[in-house]
PDB file of C-alpha atoms in Angstrom:
ATOM      1  CA  MET A   3     132.718  10.276 127.172  1.00 75.00           C
ATOM      2  CA  VAL A   4     129.595  12.428 126.951  1.00 88.00           C
ATOM      3  CA  ARG A   5     126.656  11.064 128.940  1.00 92.00           C
ATOM      4  CA  SER A   6     123.167  12.459 129.088  1.00 93.00           C
ATOM      5  CA  MET A   7     121.578  13.022 132.497  1.00 93.00           C
ATOM      6  CA  THR A   8     118.404  11.397 131.192  1.00 94.00           C
ATOM      7  CA  GLY A   9     118.334   7.621 131.461  1.00 94.00           C
ATOM      8  CA  TYR A  10     116.447   4.466 132.413  1.00 96.00           C
ATOM      9  CA  GLY A  11     117.585   1.050 133.551  1.00 97.00           C
ATOM     10  CA  LYS A  12     116.065  -2.151 134.917  1.00 97.00           C
ATOM     11  CA  GLY A  13     117.571  -5.149 136.654  1.00 96.00           C
ATOM     12  CA  VAL A  14     116.031  -8.428 137.839  1.00 96.00           C
ATOM     13  CA  ALA A  15     117.514 -11.210 139.951  1.00 95.00           C
ATOM     14  CA  GLU A  16     115.910 -14.215 141.655  1.00 91.00           C
ATOM     15  CA  ASN A  17     116.698 -17.360 143.590  1.00 86.00           C
ATOM     16  CA  ASP A  18     114.767 -19.957 145.595  1.00 80.00           C
ATOM     17  CA  LEU A  19     113.923 -17.385 148.273  1.00 80.00           C
ATOM     18  CA  ALA A  20     112.875 -14.257 146.383  1.00 86.00           C
ATOM     19  CA  ARG A  21     112.739 -12.165 143.223  1.00 91.00           C
ATOM     20  CA  VAL A  22     114.132  -8.615 143.196  1.00 95.00           C
ATOM     21  CA  THR A  23     113.225  -6.032 140.554  1.00 97.00           C
ATOM     22  CA  ILE A  24     115.030  -2.676 140.401  1.00 97.00           C
ATOM     23  CA  GLU A  25     114.153   0.257 138.147  1.00 97.00           C
ATOM     24  CA  MET A  26     116.086   3.502 137.894  1.00 97.00           C
ATOM     25  CA  LYS A  27     115.294   6.676 135.960  1.00 96.00           C
ATOM     26  CA  SER A  28     116.755  10.169 135.961  1.00 96.00           C
ATOM     27  CA  VAL A  29     116.337  13.717 134.696  1.00 94.00           C
ATOM     28  CA  ASN A  30     118.569  16.795 134.749  1.00 92.00           C
ATOM     29  CA  HIS A  31     119.889  18.183 138.019  1.00 91.00           C
ATOM     30  CA  ARG A  32     122.863  20.291 138.992  1.00 87.00           C
ATOM     31  CA  TYR A  33     124.142  17.661 141.423  1.00 90.00           C
ATOM     32  CA  LEU A  34     123.377  14.011 142.230  1.00 93.00           C
ATOM     33  CA  ASP A  35     119.954  13.935 143.888  1.00 95.00           C
ATOM     34  CA  LEU A  36     119.247  10.291 144.704  1.00 96.00           C
ATOM     35  CA  ASN A  37     115.827   9.141 145.890  1.00 96.00           C
ATOM     36  CA  VAL A  38     115.659   5.462 146.928  1.00 96.00           C
ATOM     37  CA  LYS A  39     112.353   3.683 147.517  1.00 96.00           C
ATOM     38  CA  LEU A  40     112.704   0.165 148.874  1.00 93.00           C
ATOM     39  CA  PRO A  41     110.779  -2.342 151.017  1.00 92.00           C
ATOM     40  CA  LYS A  42     111.188  -2.099 154.773  1.00 89.00           C
ATOM     41  CA  LYS A  43     112.959  -5.442 154.840  1.00 86.00           C
ATOM     42  CA  LEU A  44     115.773  -3.967 152.697  1.00 91.00           C
ATOM     43  CA  ASN A  45     116.349  -0.863 154.830  1.00 92.00           C
ATOM     44  CA  PHE A  46     119.589  -2.336 156.141  1.00 91.00           C
ATOM     45  CA  MET A  47     120.980  -2.081 152.575  1.00 93.00           C
ATOM     46  CA  GLU A  48     120.141   1.550 151.775  1.00 94.00           C
ATOM     47  CA  THR A  49     123.606   2.949 152.499  1.00 95.00           C
ATOM     48  CA  ALA A  50     125.310   0.269 150.400  1.00 95.00           C
ATOM     49  CA  ILE A  51     122.864   0.886 147.548  1.00 96.00           C
ATOM     50  CA  ARG A  52     123.451   4.656 147.633  1.00 95.00           C
ATOM     51  CA  ASN A  53     127.234   4.205 147.692  1.00 95.00           C
ATOM     52  CA  LYS A  54     127.177   1.847 144.735  1.00 95.00           C
ATOM     53  CA  ILE A  55     125.077   4.237 142.652  1.00 95.00           C
ATOM     54  CA  SER A  56     127.180   7.291 143.535  1.00 93.00           C
ATOM     55  CA  ASP A  57     130.307   5.386 142.443  1.00 92.00           C
ATOM     56  CA  SER A  58     128.895   5.175 138.905  1.00 91.00           C
ATOM     57  CA  ILE A  59     126.729   8.299 138.541  1.00 92.00           C
ATOM     58  CA  CYS A  60     127.828  11.895 139.160  1.00 90.00           C
ATOM     59  CA  ARG A  61     124.832  14.114 138.359  1.00 91.00           C
ATOM     60  CA  GLY A  62     121.093  13.995 137.834  1.00 93.00           C
ATOM     61  CA  LYS A  63     117.900  13.593 139.790  1.00 96.00           C
ATOM     62  CA  VAL A  64     117.776   9.807 140.111  1.00 96.00           C
ATOM     63  CA  ASP A  65     114.769   7.818 141.320  1.00 97.00           C
ATOM     64  CA  LEU A  66     115.378   4.187 142.280  1.00 97.00           C
ATOM     65  CA  PHE A  67     112.539   1.730 142.917  1.00 97.00           C
ATOM     66  CA  ILE A  68     113.138  -1.720 144.426  1.00 96.00           C
ATOM     67  CA  SER A  69     110.435  -4.369 144.721  1.00 95.00           C
ATOM     68  CA  LEU A  70     110.890  -7.635 146.650  1.00 92.00           C
ATOM     69  CA  ASN A  71     108.686 -10.657 146.024  1.00 89.00           C
ATOM     70  CA  GLU A  72     109.492 -13.461 148.429  1.00 80.00           C
ATOM     71  CA  ARG A  73     108.453 -17.063 147.826  1.00 73.00           C
ATOM     72  CA  SER A  74     105.507 -17.623 150.199  1.00 60.00           C
ATOM     73  CA  ASP A  75     106.635 -21.108 151.133  1.00 59.00           C
ATOM     74  CA  ALA A  76     110.072 -19.808 152.121  1.00 56.00           C
ATOM     75  CA  ALA A  77     109.062 -16.492 153.672  1.00 57.00           C
ATOM     76  CA  LEU A  78     106.335 -17.754 156.035  1.00 61.00           C
ATOM     77  CA  ASP A  79     105.961 -20.645 158.421  1.00 69.00           C
ATOM     78  CA  VAL A  80     103.036 -22.066 160.447  1.00 78.00           C
ATOM     79  CA  ILE A  81     103.663 -22.712 164.138  1.00 79.00           C
ATOM     80  CA  ILE A  82     101.262 -24.919 166.152  1.00 86.00           C
ATOM     81  CA  ASN A  83     101.103 -24.177 169.868  1.00 86.00           C
ATOM     82  CA  GLU A  84     100.470 -27.740 171.009  1.00 84.00           C
ATOM     83  CA  ALA A  85     100.467 -26.839 174.707  1.00 87.00           C
ATOM     84  CA  MET A  86      97.720 -24.282 174.164  1.00 86.00           C
ATOM     85  CA  ALA A  87      95.782 -26.681 171.956  1.00 83.00           C
ATOM     86  CA  LYS A  88      95.938 -29.371 174.680  1.00 84.00           C
ATOM     87  CA  LYS A  89      94.636 -26.930 177.278  1.00 87.00           C
ATOM     88  CA  TYR A  90      91.719 -26.041 175.025  1.00 84.00           C
ATOM     89  CA  TYR A  91      91.059 -29.736 174.382  1.00 83.00           C
ATOM     90  CA  ASP A  92      91.111 -30.671 178.060  1.00 83.00           C
ATOM     91  CA  ALA A  93      88.910 -27.735 179.021  1.00 86.00           C
ATOM     92  CA  LEU A  94      86.359 -28.513 176.313  1.00 83.00           C
ATOM     93  CA  LYS A  95      86.359 -32.199 177.175  1.00 82.00           C
ATOM     94  CA  ASN A  96      85.689 -31.422 180.854  1.00 86.00           C
ATOM     95  CA  MET A  97      82.927 -29.032 179.842  1.00 84.00           C
ATOM     96  CA  ALA A  98      81.300 -31.728 177.710  1.00 81.00           C
ATOM     97  CA  GLU A  99      81.429 -34.224 180.596  1.00 79.00           C
ATOM     98  CA  ASN A 100      80.190 -31.764 183.212  1.00 83.00           C
ATOM     99  CA  PHE A 101      77.214 -30.692 181.151  1.00 81.00           C
ATOM    100  CA  GLU A 102      76.652 -34.120 179.613  1.00 75.00           C
ATOM    101  CA  LEU A 103      77.207 -32.807 176.095  1.00 77.00           C
ATOM    102  CA  SER A 104      78.629 -34.584 173.080  1.00 77.00           C
ATOM    103  CA  SER A 105      82.238 -33.703 172.340  1.00 71.00           C
ATOM    104  CA  ASP A 106      81.706 -32.734 168.694  1.00 74.00           C
ATOM    105  CA  PHE A 107      84.679 -30.409 168.275  1.00 73.00           C
ATOM    106  CA  SER A 108      87.113 -31.163 165.397  1.00 80.00           C
ATOM    107  CA  VAL A 109      90.716 -30.358 164.582  1.00 82.00           C
ATOM    108  CA  LEU A 110      89.494 -27.447 162.427  1.00 83.00           C
ATOM    109  CA  SER A 111      87.382 -25.983 165.227  1.00 82.00           C
ATOM    110  CA  LEU A 112      90.294 -26.390 167.617  1.00 81.00           C
ATOM    111  CA  ALA A 113      92.660 -24.677 165.156  1.00 82.00           C
ATOM    112  CA  LYS A 114      90.360 -21.626 164.994  1.00 84.00           C
ATOM    113  CA  LEU A 115      90.761 -20.921 168.696  1.00 84.00           C
ATOM    114  CA  PRO A 116      93.108 -18.018 169.654  1.00 88.00           C
ATOM    115  CA  ASP A 117      96.851 -18.655 169.835  1.00 85.00           C
ATOM    116  CA  VAL A 118      96.633 -22.271 168.647  1.00 81.00           C
ATOM    117  CA  ILE A 119      98.090 -21.558 165.204  1.00 85.00           C
ATOM    118  CA  GLU A 120     100.420 -18.673 164.397  1.00 79.00           C
ATOM    119  CA  VAL A 121     101.776 -17.657 160.988  1.00 71.00           C
ATOM    120  CA  VAL A 122     105.279 -16.220 161.404  1.00 65.00           C
ATOM    121  CA  GLU A 123     107.767 -14.631 159.049  1.00 67.00           C
ATOM    122  CA  ASN A 124     110.990 -16.598 158.782  1.00 62.00           C
ATOM    123  CA  ASP A 125     114.261 -14.923 159.703  1.00 59.00           C
ATOM    124  CA  THR A 126     115.733 -13.218 156.654  1.00 63.00           C
ATOM    125  CA  ASP A 127     118.970 -14.515 155.245  1.00 72.00           C
ATOM    126  CA  GLU A 128     120.451 -11.016 154.877  1.00 81.00           C
ATOM    127  CA  ASP A 129     123.604 -12.164 153.099  1.00 85.00           C
ATOM    128  CA  SER A 130     121.630 -14.035 150.462  1.00 85.00           C
ATOM    129  CA  LEU A 131     119.191 -11.145 150.077  1.00 87.00           C
ATOM    130  CA  GLN A 132     121.985  -8.590 149.765  1.00 91.00           C
ATOM    131  CA  SER A 133     123.717 -10.647 147.099  1.00 92.00           C
ATOM    132  CA  LEU A 134     120.431 -10.860 145.167  1.00 93.00           C
ATOM    133  CA  VAL A 135     119.796  -7.107 145.384  1.00 94.00           C
ATOM    134  CA  MET A 136     123.339  -6.216 144.335  1.00 95.00           C
ATOM    135  CA  THR A 137     123.148  -8.535 141.342  1.00 96.00           C
ATOM    136  CA  ALA A 138     119.947  -6.831 140.191  1.00 96.00           C
ATOM    137  CA  LEU A 139     121.451  -3.400 140.925  1.00 97.00           C
ATOM    138  CA  ASP A 140     124.537  -4.162 138.823  1.00 96.00           C
ATOM    139  CA  ASP A 141     122.347  -5.026 135.816  1.00 97.00           C
ATOM    140  CA  CYS A 142     120.172  -1.979 136.410  1.00 97.00           C
ATOM    141  CA  ILE A 143     123.137   0.424 136.581  1.00 97.00           C
ATOM    142  CA  LEU A 144     124.675  -1.144 133.457  1.00 96.00           C
ATOM    143  CA  GLN A 145     121.486  -0.605 131.445  1.00 96.00           C
ATOM    144  CA  PHE A 146     121.073   2.858 132.913  1.00 97.00           C
ATOM    145  CA  ILE A 147     124.587   3.955 131.911  1.00 95.00           C
ATOM    146  CA  LYS A 148     124.176   2.490 128.416  1.00 95.00           C
ATOM    147  CA  ALA A 149     120.996   4.522 127.971  1.00 96.00           C
ATOM    148  CA  ARG A 150     122.798   7.673 129.144  1.00 95.00           C
ATOM    149  CA  GLU A 151     125.730   6.992 126.838  1.00 94.00           C
ATOM    150  CA  ALA A 152     123.470   6.426 123.830  1.00 94.00           C
ATOM    151  CA  GLU A 153     121.691   9.736 124.441  1.00 94.00           C
ATOM    152  CA  GLY A 154     125.065  11.355 125.179  1.00 92.00           C
ATOM    153  CA  ALA A 155     126.396  10.228 121.789  1.00 93.00           C
ATOM    154  CA  ARG A 156     123.495  12.011 120.092  1.00 94.00           C
ATOM    155  CA  LEU A 157     124.165  15.144 122.138  1.00 94.00           C
ATOM    156  CA  LYS A 158     127.865  15.011 121.280  1.00 93.00           C
ATOM    157  CA  SER A 159     127.104  14.725 117.572  1.00 94.00           C
ATOM    158  CA  ASP A 160     124.792  17.725 117.710  1.00 94.00           C
ATOM    159  CA  LEU A 161     127.223  19.802 119.778  1.00 94.00           C
ATOM    160  CA  THR A 162     130.153  18.914 117.514  1.00 94.00           C
ATOM    161  CA  SER A 163     128.131  20.143 114.553  1.00 95.00           C
ATOM    162  CA  LYS A 164     127.431  23.403 116.388  1.00 95.00           C
ATOM    163  CA  MET A 165     131.145  23.792 117.196  1.00 94.00           C
ATOM    164  CA  ASP A 166     131.872  23.475 113.470  1.00 95.00           C
ATOM    165  CA  GLU A 167     129.301  26.176 112.737  1.00 95.00           C
ATOM    166  CA  MET A 168     130.877  28.378 115.392  1.00 94.00           C
ATOM    167  CA  MET A 169     134.341  28.030 113.881  1.00 95.00           C
ATOM    168  CA  SER A 170     132.899  28.883 110.466  1.00 95.00           C
ATOM    169  CA  LEU A 171     131.450  32.097 111.907  1.00 94.00           C
ATOM    170  CA  VAL A 172     134.775  32.989 113.558  1.00 93.00           C
ATOM    171  CA  GLU A 173     136.503  32.522 110.188  1.00 93.00           C
ATOM    172  CA  LYS A 174     134.032  34.989 108.679  1.00 92.00           C
ATOM    173  CA  LEU A 175     134.897  37.438 111.443  1.00 90.00           C
ATOM    174  CA  GLU A 176     138.612  37.015 110.691  1.00 89.00           C
ATOM    175  CA  ILE A 177     137.978  37.864 107.064  1.00 89.00           C
ATOM    176  CA  ARG A 178     135.683  40.806 107.739  1.00 87.00           C
ATOM    177  CA  SER A 179     137.432  42.415 110.717  1.00 83.00           C
ATOM    178  CA  PRO A 180     140.520  43.849 108.874  1.00 80.00           C
ATOM    179  CA  LYS A 181     138.341  45.249 106.125  1.00 80.00           C
ATOM    180  CA  ILE A 182     136.366  47.572 108.362  1.00 79.00           C
ATOM    181  CA  ILE A 183     139.557  49.443 109.285  1.00 73.00           C
ATOM    182  CA  GLU A 184     140.393  50.091 105.649  1.00 75.00           C
ATOM    183  CA  GLU A 185     136.810  51.075 104.945  1.00 64.00           C
ATOM    184  CA  TYR A 186     136.854  53.504 107.873  1.00 65.00           C
ATOM    185  CA  ARG A 187     140.099  55.044 106.606  1.00 70.00           C
ATOM    186  CA  SER A 188     138.618  55.503 103.134  1.00 70.00           C
ATOM    187  CA  ARG A 189     135.428  57.052 104.510  1.00 71.00           C
ATOM    188  CA  LEU A 190     137.376  59.367 106.825  1.00 64.00           C
ATOM    189  CA  SER A 191     139.733  60.483 104.034  1.00 68.00           C
ATOM    190  CA  ALA A 192     136.796  61.135 101.722  1.00 69.00           C
ATOM    191  CA  LYS A 193     134.975  63.142 104.402  1.00 70.00           C
ATOM    192  CA  VAL A 194     138.032  65.243 105.218  1.00 64.00           C
ATOM    193  CA  LYS A 195     138.670  65.904 101.532  1.00 66.00           C
ATOM    194  CA  GLU A 196     135.057  66.934 101.122  1.00 67.00           C
ATOM    195  CA  LEU A 197     135.326  69.386 104.008  1.00 66.00           C
ATOM    196  CA  LEU A 198     138.769  70.804 103.163  1.00 64.00           C
ATOM    197  CA  GLY A 199     138.365  70.917  99.416  1.00 63.00           C
ATOM    198  CA  ASP A 200     141.748  71.459  97.776  1.00 55.00           C
ATOM    199  CA  SER A 201     143.568  72.030 101.056  1.00 58.00           C
ATOM    200  CA  GLN A 202     146.377  69.724 102.006  1.00 64.00           C
ATOM    201  CA  ILE A 203     145.176  66.647 103.986  1.00 64.00           C
ATOM    202  CA  ASP A 204     147.214  65.832 107.100  1.00 65.00           C
ATOM    203  CA  GLU A 205     147.838  62.099 106.595  1.00 68.00           C
ATOM    204  CA  SER A 206     149.339  61.744 110.068  1.00 73.00           C
ATOM    205  CA  ARG A 207     146.124  63.049 111.597  1.00 69.00           C
ATOM    206  CA  ILE A 208     144.115  60.607 109.489  1.00 68.00           C
ATOM    207  CA  ALA A 209     146.382  57.756 110.620  1.00 71.00           C
ATOM    208  CA  ALA A 210     146.005  58.724 114.276  1.00 71.00           C
ATOM    209  CA  GLU A 211     142.200  58.702 114.001  1.00 68.00           C
ATOM    210  CA  VAL A 212     142.301  55.308 112.285  1.00 61.00           C
ATOM    211  CA  VAL A 213     144.476  53.904 115.086  1.00 66.00           C
ATOM    212  CA  ILE A 214     142.029  55.172 117.720  1.00 71.00           C
ATOM    213  CA  TYR A 215     139.098  53.663 115.809  1.00 68.00           C
ATOM    214  CA  ALA A 216     140.919  50.362 115.264  1.00 66.00           C
ATOM    215  CA  ASP A 217     141.621  50.078 118.989  1.00 66.00           C
ATOM    216  CA  LYS A 218     137.944  50.556 119.799  1.00 77.00           C
ATOM    217  CA  VAL A 219     136.622  47.966 117.328  1.00 74.00           C
ATOM    218  CA  CYS A 220     139.465  45.442 117.436  1.00 79.00           C
ATOM    219  CA  ILE A 221     138.115  41.936 118.167  1.00 84.00           C
ATOM    220  CA  ASP A 222     141.321  39.965 117.579  1.00 83.00           C
ATOM    221  CA  GLU A 223     141.563  38.820 121.201  1.00 87.00           C
ATOM    222  CA  GLU A 224     137.909  37.783 121.263  1.00 89.00           C
ATOM    223  CA  MET A 225     138.335  35.726 118.083  1.00 89.00           C
ATOM    224  CA  VAL A 226     141.428  34.002 119.482  1.00 92.00           C
ATOM    225  CA  ARG A 227     139.609  33.148 122.708  1.00 93.00           C
ATOM    226  CA  LEU A 228     136.556  31.907 120.819  1.00 93.00           C
ATOM    227  CA  LYS A 229     138.700  29.518 118.794  1.00 93.00           C
ATOM    228  CA  SER A 230     140.520  28.408 121.949  1.00 94.00           C
ATOM    229  CA  HIS A 231     137.240  27.717 123.796  1.00 94.00           C
ATOM    230  CA  VAL A 232     135.840  25.764 120.842  1.00 93.00           C
ATOM    231  CA  THR A 233     139.010  23.648 120.647  1.00 93.00           C
ATOM    232  CA  GLU A 234     138.912  23.017 124.397  1.00 93.00           C
ATOM    233  CA  THR A 235     135.225  22.063 124.220  1.00 92.00           C
ATOM    234  CA  ARG A 236     135.951  19.482 121.540  1.00 91.00           C
ATOM    235  CA  GLY A 237     138.710  18.029 123.714  1.00 91.00           C
ATOM    236  CA  ILE A 238     136.398  17.765 126.714  1.00 90.00           C
ATOM    237  CA  PHE A 239     133.974  15.680 124.637  1.00 88.00           C
ATOM    238  CA  GLU A 240     136.597  12.917 124.629  1.00 85.00           C
ATOM    239  CA  LEU A 241     137.235  12.819 128.391  1.00 83.00           C
ATOM    240  CA  ASP A 242     136.126   9.664 130.183  1.00 77.00           C
ATOM    241  CA  LYS A 243     134.626  11.415 133.217  1.00 76.00           C
ATOM    242  CA  GLU A 244     132.034  13.964 134.250  1.00 82.00           C
ATOM    243  CA  VAL A 245     132.198  16.844 131.754  1.00 89.00           C
ATOM    244  CA  GLY A 246     128.909  18.724 132.173  1.00 89.00           C
ATOM    245  CA  ARG A 247     130.151  21.389 134.597  1.00 89.00           C
ATOM    246  CA  LYS A 248     133.253  22.133 132.502  1.00 91.00           C
ATOM    247  CA  LEU A 249     131.174  22.441 129.361  1.00 92.00           C
ATOM    248  CA  ASP A 250     128.755  24.740 131.136  1.00 91.00           C
ATOM    249  CA  PHE A 251     131.633  27.001 132.177  1.00 92.00           C
ATOM    250  CA  LEU A 252     133.040  27.088 128.635  1.00 93.00           C
ATOM    251  CA  ALA A 253     129.604  27.938 127.243  1.00 93.00           C
ATOM    252  CA  GLN A 254     129.534  30.950 129.566  1.00 93.00           C
ATOM    253  CA  GLU A 255     132.963  32.005 128.314  1.00 94.00           C
ATOM    254  CA  LEU A 256     131.872  31.635 124.688  1.00 95.00           C
ATOM    255  CA  ASN A 257     128.870  33.796 125.430  1.00 94.00           C
ATOM    256  CA  ARG A 258     131.077  36.412 127.101  1.00 93.00           C
ATOM    257  CA  GLU A 259     133.266  36.715 123.982  1.00 93.00           C
ATOM    258  CA  ALA A 260     130.230  36.977 121.687  1.00 93.00           C
ATOM    259  CA  ASN A 261     128.805  39.760 123.873  1.00 93.00           C
ATOM    260  CA  THR A 262     132.106  41.658 123.723  1.00 91.00           C
ATOM    261  CA  ILE A 263     132.209  41.372 119.932  1.00 89.00           C
ATOM    262  CA  LEU A 264     128.700  42.777 119.697  1.00 88.00           C
ATOM    263  CA  SER A 265     129.494  45.632 122.093  1.00 85.00           C
ATOM    264  CA  LYS A 266     132.526  46.657 119.990  1.00 82.00           C
ATOM    265  CA  SER A 267     130.834  46.251 116.644  1.00 80.00           C
ATOM    266  CA  THR A 268     130.065  49.254 114.467  1.00 81.00           C
ATOM    267  CA  ASP A 269     129.796  47.121 111.349  1.00 83.00           C
ATOM    268  CA  VAL A 270     126.498  45.602 110.234  1.00 88.00           C
ATOM    269  CA  GLU A 271     128.084  42.413 108.918  1.00 89.00           C
ATOM    270  CA  ILE A 272     130.086  41.771 112.089  1.00 89.00           C
ATOM    271  CA  ALA A 273     127.018  42.540 114.214  1.00 90.00           C
ATOM    272  CA  ASP A 274     125.041  40.001 112.194  1.00 93.00           C
ATOM    273  CA  ILE A 275     127.747  37.359 112.690  1.00 92.00           C
ATOM    274  CA  GLY A 276     127.822  38.202 116.399  1.00 92.00           C
ATOM    275  CA  ILE A 277     124.069  37.656 116.675  1.00 93.00           C
ATOM    276  CA  GLN A 278     124.404  34.313 114.878  1.00 95.00           C
ATOM    277  CA  LEU A 279     127.129  33.367 117.353  1.00 94.00           C
ATOM    278  CA  LYS A 280     124.941  34.346 120.315  1.00 94.00           C
ATOM    279  CA  THR A 281     122.029  32.285 118.974  1.00 94.00           C
ATOM    280  CA  LEU A 282     124.272  29.281 118.377  1.00 95.00           C
ATOM    281  CA  ILE A 283     125.899  29.532 121.815  1.00 95.00           C
ATOM    282  CA  GLU A 284     122.488  29.696 123.481  1.00 94.00           C
ATOM    283  CA  LYS A 285     121.520  26.442 121.737  1.00 94.00           C
ATOM    284  CA  VAL A 286     124.793  24.913 122.923  1.00 94.00           C
ATOM    285  CA  ARG A 287     124.103  26.006 126.509  1.00 92.00           C
ATOM    286  CA  GLU A 288     120.657  24.414 126.401  1.00 92.00           C
ATOM    287  CA  GLN A 289     122.109  21.115 125.202  1.00 92.00           C
ATOM    288  CA  ILE A 290     124.918  21.178 127.762  1.00 92.00           C
ATOM    289  CA  GLN A 291     122.327  21.339 130.552  1.00 90.00           C
ATOM    290  CA  ASN A 292     121.462  17.712 129.620  1.00 91.00           C
ATOM    291  CA  ILE A 293     125.032  16.432 130.025  1.00 92.00           C
ATOM    292  CA  GLU A 294     126.309  14.657 133.141  1.00 90.00           C
TER     293      GLU A 294
END
């Protein structure tokens, strides 16, 4: 199946402890270049997250963003240091008695003193948190792959159309190629007759020259390989795995055959078809760069 390397996905999961939001986007890249941005509290999961993504995605520059919003009542706790508070209380009470002052301190004023109240972060339930993150990641990857497949279907349709155009051009080459040999023979015979006048024309010599010319301009092998590469490309479209690198290689081979045809061409019509092929193949190569 053809997948684009451009995609976007989002996954959300929550429970009584927290809410996790994951977003993933990608652009073209020769290999898998994965950049993961996550809260410090989730650092222990980075390897597992990377492994899960690499199991589903082969190529592309992928950016993954994870946000964690914990429930404040579950994430934090207030600890009262009663021993410290009692020491403050006793010391202040003695001070009031010694200096004959009124003891007007309140619970609030006592709570403001250092080390009486401490806000602490509760121990993280890593198993619960990991389950939450993986649930969100599963949804995110699913959406991400669907987006890639949808774009890949459009690319496949466009490339299939270009393969059809390519085969049509090869068929034109197959029709035109034999004719240029006959035309060369006619032109050569006419030129020799013009030069020799009424003298006897050596047909064997004419035939030998035609054979030499035909060998130089023959593009039969190139046409066969072009058709073979087009057929193979169509087959690769149907494979259920990474196909981008194979398609890129075949595009290079198609381009090689088109270049050879142009280098051998002495015919305007074949040269024009060769240029059309080159232009079409270049468009195919550009599109293939977007495929995973």
